[in-house]
PDB file of C-alpha atoms in Angstrom:
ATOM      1  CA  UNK A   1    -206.593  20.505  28.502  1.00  0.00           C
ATOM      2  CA  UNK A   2    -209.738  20.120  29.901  1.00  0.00           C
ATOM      3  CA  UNK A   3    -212.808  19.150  27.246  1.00  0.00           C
ATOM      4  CA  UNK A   4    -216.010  20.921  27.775  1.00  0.00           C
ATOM      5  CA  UNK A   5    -219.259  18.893  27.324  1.00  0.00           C
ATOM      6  CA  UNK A   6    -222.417  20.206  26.614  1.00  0.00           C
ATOM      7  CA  UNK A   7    -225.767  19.063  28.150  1.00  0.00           C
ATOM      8  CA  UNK A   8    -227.481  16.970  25.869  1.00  0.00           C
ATOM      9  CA  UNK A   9    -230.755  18.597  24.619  1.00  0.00           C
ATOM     10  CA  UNK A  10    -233.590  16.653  22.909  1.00  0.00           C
ATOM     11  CA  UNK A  11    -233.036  15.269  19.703  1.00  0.00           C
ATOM     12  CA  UNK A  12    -234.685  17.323  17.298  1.00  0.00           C
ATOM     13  CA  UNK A  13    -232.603  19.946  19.004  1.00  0.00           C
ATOM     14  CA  UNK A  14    -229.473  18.237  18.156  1.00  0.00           C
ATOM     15  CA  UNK A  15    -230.631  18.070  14.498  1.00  0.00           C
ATOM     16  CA  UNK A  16    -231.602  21.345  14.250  1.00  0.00           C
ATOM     17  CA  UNK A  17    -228.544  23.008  15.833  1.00  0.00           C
ATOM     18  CA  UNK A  18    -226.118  20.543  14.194  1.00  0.00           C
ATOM     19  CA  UNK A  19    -225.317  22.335  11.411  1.00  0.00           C
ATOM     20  CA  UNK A  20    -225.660  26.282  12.190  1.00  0.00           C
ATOM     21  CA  UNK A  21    -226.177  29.232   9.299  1.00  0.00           C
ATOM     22  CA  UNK A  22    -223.659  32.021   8.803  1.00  0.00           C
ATOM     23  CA  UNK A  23    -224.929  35.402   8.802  1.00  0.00           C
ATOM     24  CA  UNK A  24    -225.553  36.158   5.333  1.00  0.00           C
ATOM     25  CA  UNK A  25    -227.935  32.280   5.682  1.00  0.00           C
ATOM     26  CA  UNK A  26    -229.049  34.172   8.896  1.00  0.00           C
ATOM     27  CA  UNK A  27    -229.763  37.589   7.209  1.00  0.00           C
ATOM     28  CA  UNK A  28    -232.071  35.658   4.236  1.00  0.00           C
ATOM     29  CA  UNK A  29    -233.768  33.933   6.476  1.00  0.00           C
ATOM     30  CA  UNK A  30    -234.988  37.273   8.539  1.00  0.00           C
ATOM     31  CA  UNK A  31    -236.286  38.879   5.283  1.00  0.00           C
ATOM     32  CA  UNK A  32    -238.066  36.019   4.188  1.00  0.00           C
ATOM     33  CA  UNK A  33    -240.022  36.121   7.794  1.00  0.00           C
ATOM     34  CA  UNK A  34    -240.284  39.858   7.244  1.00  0.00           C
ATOM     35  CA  UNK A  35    -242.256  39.242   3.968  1.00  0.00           C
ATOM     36  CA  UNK A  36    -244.154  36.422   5.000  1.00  0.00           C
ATOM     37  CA  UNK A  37    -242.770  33.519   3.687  1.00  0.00           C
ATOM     38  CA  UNK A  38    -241.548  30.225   5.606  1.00  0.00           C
ATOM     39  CA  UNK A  39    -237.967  29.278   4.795  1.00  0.00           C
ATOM     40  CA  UNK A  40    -236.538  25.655   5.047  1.00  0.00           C
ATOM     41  CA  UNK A  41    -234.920  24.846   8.550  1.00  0.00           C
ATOM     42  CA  UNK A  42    -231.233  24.876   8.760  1.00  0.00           C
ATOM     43  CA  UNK A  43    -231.554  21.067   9.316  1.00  0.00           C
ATOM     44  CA  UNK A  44    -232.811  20.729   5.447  1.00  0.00           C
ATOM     45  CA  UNK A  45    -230.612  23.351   4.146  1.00  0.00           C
ATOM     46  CA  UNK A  46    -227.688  21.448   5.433  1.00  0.00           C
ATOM     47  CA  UNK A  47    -228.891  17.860   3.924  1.00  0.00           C
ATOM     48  CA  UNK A  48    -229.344  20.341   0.480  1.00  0.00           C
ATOM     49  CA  UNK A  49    -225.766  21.177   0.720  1.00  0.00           C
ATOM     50  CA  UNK A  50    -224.518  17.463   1.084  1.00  0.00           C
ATOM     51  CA  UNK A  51    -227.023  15.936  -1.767  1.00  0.00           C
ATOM     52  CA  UNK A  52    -225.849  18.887  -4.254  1.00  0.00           C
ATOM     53  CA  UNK A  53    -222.509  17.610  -2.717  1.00  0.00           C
ATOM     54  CA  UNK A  54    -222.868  14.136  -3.238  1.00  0.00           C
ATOM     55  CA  UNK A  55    -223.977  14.073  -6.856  1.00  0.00           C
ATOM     56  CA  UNK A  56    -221.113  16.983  -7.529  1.00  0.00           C
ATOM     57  CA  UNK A  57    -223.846  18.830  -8.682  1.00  0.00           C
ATOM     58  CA  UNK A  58    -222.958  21.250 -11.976  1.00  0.00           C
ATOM     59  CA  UNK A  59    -226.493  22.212 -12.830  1.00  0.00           C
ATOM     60  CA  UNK A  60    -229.266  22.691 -10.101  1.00  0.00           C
ATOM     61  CA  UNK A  61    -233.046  23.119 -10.480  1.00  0.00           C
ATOM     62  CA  UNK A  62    -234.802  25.107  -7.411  1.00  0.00           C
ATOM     63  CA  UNK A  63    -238.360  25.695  -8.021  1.00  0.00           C
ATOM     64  CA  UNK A  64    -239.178  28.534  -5.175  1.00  0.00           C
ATOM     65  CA  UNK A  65    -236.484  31.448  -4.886  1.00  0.00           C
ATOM     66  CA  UNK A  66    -237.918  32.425  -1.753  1.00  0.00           C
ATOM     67  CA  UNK A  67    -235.287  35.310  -0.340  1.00  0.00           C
ATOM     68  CA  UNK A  68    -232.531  32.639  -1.439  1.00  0.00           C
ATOM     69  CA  UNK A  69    -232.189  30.921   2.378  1.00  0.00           C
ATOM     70  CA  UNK A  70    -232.232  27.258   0.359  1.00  0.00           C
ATOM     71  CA  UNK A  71    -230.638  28.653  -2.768  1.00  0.00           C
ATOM     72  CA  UNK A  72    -227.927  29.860  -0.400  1.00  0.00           C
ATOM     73  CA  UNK A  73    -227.258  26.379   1.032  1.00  0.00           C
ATOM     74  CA  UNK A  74    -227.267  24.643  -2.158  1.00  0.00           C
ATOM     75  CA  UNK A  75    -224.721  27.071  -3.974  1.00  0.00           C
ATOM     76  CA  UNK A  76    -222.448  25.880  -1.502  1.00  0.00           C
ATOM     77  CA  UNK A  77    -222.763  21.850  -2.078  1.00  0.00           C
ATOM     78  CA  UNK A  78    -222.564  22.327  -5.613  1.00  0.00           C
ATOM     79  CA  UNK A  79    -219.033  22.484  -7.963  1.00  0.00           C
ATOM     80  CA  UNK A  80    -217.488  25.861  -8.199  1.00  0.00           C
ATOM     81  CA  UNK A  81    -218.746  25.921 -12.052  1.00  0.00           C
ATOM     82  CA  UNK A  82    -222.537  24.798 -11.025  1.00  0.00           C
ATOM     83  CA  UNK A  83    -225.388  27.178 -12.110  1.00  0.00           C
ATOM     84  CA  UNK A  84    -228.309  27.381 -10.081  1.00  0.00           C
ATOM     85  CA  UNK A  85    -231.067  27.944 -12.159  1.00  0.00           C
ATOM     86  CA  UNK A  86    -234.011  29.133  -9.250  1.00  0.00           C
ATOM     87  CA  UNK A  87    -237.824  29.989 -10.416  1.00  0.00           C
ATOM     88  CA  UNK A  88    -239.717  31.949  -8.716  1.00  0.00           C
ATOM     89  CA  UNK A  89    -243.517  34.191  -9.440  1.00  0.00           C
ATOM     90  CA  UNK A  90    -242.367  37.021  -6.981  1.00  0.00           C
ATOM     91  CA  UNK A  91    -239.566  38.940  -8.802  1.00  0.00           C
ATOM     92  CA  UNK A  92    -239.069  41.309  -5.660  1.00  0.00           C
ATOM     93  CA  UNK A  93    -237.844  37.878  -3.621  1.00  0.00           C
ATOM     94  CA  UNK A  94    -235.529  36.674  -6.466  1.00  0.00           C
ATOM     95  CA  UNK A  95    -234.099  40.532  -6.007  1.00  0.00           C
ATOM     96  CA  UNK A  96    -233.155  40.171  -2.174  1.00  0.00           C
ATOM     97  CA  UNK A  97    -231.595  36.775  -3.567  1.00  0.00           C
ATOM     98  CA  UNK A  98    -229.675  37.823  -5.789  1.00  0.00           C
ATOM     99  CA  UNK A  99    -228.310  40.184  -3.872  1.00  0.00           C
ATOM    100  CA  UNK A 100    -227.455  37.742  -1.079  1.00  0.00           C
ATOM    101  CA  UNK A 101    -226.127  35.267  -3.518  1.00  0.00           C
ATOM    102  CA  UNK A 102    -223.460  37.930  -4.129  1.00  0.00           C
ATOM    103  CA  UNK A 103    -222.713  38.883  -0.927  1.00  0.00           C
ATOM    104  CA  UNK A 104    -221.689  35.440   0.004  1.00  0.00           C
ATOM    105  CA  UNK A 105    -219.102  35.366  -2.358  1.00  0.00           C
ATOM    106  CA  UNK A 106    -221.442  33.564  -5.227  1.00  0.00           C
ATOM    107  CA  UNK A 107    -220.705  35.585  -8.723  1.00  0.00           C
ATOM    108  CA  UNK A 108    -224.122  36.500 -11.180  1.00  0.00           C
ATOM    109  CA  UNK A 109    -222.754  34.174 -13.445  1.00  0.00           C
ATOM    110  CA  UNK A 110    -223.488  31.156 -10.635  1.00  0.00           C
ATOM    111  CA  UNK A 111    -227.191  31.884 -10.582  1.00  0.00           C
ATOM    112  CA  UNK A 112    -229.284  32.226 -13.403  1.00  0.00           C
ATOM    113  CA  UNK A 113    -233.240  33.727 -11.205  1.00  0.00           C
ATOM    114  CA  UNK A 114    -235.915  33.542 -13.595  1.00  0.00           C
ATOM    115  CA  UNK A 115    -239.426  35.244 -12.876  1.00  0.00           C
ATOM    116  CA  UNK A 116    -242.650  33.347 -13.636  1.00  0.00           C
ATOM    117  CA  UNK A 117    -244.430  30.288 -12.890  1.00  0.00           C
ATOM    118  CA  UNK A 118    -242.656  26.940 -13.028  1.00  0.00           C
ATOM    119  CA  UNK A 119    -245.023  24.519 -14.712  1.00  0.00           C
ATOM    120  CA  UNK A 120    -244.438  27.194 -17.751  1.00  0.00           C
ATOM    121  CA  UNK A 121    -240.912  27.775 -16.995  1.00  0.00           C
ATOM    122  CA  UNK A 122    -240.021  23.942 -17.027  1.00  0.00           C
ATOM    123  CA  UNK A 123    -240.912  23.033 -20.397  1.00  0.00           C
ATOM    124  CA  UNK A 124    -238.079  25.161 -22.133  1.00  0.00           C
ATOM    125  CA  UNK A 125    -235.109  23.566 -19.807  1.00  0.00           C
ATOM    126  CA  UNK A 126    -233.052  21.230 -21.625  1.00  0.00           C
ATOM    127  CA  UNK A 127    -234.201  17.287 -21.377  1.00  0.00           C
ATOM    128  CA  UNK A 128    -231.702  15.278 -18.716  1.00  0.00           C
ATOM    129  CA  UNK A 129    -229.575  18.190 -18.472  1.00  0.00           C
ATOM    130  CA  UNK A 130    -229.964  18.074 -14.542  1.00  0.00           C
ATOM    131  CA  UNK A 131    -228.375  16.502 -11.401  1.00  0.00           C
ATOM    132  CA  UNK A 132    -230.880  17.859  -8.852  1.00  0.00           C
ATOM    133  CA  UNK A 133    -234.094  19.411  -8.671  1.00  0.00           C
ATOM    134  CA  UNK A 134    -235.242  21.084  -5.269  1.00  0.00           C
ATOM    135  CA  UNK A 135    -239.035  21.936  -4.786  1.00  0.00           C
ATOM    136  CA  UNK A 136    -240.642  24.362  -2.255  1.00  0.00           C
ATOM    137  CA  UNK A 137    -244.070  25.220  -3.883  1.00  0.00           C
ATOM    138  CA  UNK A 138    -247.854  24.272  -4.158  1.00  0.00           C
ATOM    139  CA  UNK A 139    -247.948  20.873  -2.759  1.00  0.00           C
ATOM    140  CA  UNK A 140    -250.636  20.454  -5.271  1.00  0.00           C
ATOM    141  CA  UNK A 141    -248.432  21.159  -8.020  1.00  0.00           C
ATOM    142  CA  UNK A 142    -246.158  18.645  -6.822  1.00  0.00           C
ATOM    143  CA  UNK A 143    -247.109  15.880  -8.855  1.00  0.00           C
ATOM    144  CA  UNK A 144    -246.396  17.984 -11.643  1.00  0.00           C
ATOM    145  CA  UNK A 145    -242.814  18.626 -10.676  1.00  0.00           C
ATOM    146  CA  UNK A 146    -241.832  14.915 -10.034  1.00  0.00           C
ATOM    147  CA  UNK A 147    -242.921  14.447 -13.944  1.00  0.00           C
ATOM    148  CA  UNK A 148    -240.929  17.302 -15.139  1.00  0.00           C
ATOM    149  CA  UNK A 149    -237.924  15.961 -13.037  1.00  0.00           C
ATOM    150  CA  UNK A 150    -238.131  12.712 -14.368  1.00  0.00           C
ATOM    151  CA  UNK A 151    -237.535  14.559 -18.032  1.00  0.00           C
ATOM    152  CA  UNK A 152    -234.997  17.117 -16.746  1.00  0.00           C
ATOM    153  CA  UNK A 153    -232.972  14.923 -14.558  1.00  0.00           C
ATOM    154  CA  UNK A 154    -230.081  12.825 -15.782  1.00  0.00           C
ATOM    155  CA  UNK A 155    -230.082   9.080 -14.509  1.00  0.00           C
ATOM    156  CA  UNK A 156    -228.651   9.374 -11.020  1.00  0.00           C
ATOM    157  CA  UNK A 157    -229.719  12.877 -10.654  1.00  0.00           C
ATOM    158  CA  UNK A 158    -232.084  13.393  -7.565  1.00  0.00           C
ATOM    159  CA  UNK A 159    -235.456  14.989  -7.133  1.00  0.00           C
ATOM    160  CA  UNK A 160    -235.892  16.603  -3.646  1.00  0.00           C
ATOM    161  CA  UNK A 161    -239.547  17.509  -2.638  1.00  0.00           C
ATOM    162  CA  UNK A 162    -239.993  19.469   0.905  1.00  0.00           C
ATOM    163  CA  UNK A 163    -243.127  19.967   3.476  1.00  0.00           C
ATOM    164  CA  UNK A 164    -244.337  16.329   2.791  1.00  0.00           C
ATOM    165  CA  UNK A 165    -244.886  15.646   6.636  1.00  0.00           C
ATOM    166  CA  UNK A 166    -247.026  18.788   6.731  1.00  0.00           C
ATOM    167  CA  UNK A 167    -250.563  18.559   8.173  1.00  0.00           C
ATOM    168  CA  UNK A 168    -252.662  20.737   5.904  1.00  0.00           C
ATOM    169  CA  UNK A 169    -255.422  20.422   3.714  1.00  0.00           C
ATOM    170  CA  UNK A 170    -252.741  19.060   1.225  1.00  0.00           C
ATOM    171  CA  UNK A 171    -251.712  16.091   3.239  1.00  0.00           C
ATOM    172  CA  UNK A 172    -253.490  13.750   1.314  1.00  0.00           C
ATOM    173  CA  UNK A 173    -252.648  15.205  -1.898  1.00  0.00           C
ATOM    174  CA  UNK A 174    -249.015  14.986  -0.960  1.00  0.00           C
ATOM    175  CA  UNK A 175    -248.664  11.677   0.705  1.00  0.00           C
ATOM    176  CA  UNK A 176    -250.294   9.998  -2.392  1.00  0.00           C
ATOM    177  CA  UNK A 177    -247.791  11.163  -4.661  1.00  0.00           C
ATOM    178  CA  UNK A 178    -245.349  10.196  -2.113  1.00  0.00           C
ATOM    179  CA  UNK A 179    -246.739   6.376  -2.531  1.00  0.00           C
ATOM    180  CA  UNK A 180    -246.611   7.047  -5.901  1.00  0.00           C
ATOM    181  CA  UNK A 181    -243.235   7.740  -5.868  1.00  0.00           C
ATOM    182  CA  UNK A 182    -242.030   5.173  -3.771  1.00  0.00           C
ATOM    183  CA  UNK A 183    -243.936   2.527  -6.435  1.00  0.00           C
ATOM    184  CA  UNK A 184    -242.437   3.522  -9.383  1.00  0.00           C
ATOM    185  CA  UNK A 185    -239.739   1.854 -11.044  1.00  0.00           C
ATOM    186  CA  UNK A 186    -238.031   5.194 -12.107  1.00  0.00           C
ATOM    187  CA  UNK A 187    -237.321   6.329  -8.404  1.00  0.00           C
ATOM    188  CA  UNK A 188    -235.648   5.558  -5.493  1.00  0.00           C
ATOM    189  CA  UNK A 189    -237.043   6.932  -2.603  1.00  0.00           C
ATOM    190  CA  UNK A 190    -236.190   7.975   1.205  1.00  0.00           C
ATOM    191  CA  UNK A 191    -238.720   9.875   3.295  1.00  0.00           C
ATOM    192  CA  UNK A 192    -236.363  12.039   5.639  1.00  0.00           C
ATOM    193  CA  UNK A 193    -237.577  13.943   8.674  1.00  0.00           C
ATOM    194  CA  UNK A 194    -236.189  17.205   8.367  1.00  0.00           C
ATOM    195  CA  UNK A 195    -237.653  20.251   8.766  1.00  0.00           C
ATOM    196  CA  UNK A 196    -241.631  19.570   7.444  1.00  0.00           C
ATOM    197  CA  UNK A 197    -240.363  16.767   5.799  1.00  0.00           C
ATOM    198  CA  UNK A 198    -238.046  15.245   2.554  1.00  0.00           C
ATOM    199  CA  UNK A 199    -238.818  13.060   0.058  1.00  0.00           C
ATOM    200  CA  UNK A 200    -235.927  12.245  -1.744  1.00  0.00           C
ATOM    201  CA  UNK A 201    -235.482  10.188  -4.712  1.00  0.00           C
ATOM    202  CA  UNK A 202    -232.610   9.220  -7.055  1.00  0.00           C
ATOM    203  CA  UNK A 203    -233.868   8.557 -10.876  1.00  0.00           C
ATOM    204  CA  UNK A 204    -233.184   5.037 -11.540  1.00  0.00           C
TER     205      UNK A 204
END
């Protein structure tokens, strides 16, 4: 048998193809371009899947539905009794996710899509009831969201913050809570280069 080897590309090409989407990943991904939003990169979906994976994740956090490209991934790292509880403002999103989620095998019962802003959302979910907490929102809200994860997450449970390597008008905003983060005695940080950037951290 003769083995095939491919040329070897760059490697943030090798990253980003490593892991490849399905169709129905592929298909959520299109509509969220269509309506003008900008999904997470395979490459970060994929390190979703193994975290949610990794903690054997029963009850999941993810603060921005989007069209459900990262819900999608994380679904699939979590136990086959996890609930996905996803927040979103833009209830005509959470509606092409929902409708995804099902086609890809997920039942209604696996994804509980709530409509409104988070900050008021957060409050009425249940104190350390939480093994991971994915945001994709207002950097400057993101603060915010690392306080309410240290409440809603269980010891061991992980907060995962994305687009902390971006180079907006938020980059200061974002890299100070990252320092912030990474000096606290409650977390336990990585910074990973995926997509416009991790920051992951484990509550001690």
């Amino acid at each position: 048998m003769t083995t095939l080897h491919r040329q070897p590309g760059s490697a943030g090409d090798f990253i980003a193809s490593f892991v490849p989407e399905d169709v129905i990943a592929q298909t959520a991904r299109g509509l969220a371009v269509e309506v003008g939003l900008q999904p997470v990169a395979p490459a970060v979906g994929a390190a979703l899947r193994m975290l949610a994976g990794a903690c054997a994740a029963k009850a999941v956090v993810e603060i921005g539905t989007g069209t459900g490209v990262s819900g999608l991934w994380l679904l699939r790292g979590m136990r086959a009794d996890g609930v996905l509880t996803t927040i979103d403002r833009e209830s005509e999103h959470q509606r092409m996710a929902r409708r995804l989620f099902m086609e890809a095998g997920f039942s209604a019962s696996r994804a509980r899509v709530i409509t409104g802003r988070a900050l008021e959302v957060l409050p009425r979910l249940a104190d350390g009831a939480y093994d991971l907490i994915f945001v994709d929102a207002d950097p400057t809200e993101y603060a915010a969201f690392v306080d309410a994860a240290a409440r809603l997450l269980r010891p061991g449970g992980v907060v995962v913050l994305h687009g902390v390597l971006t180079s907006g008008r938020d980059v200061f905003t974002v890299r100070e809570l990252a320092y912030a983060v990474r000096d606290s005695d409650l977390w336990q940080p990585a910074l990973l280069p995926l997509g416009e950037g991790l920051l992951a951290a484990v509550k001690a």
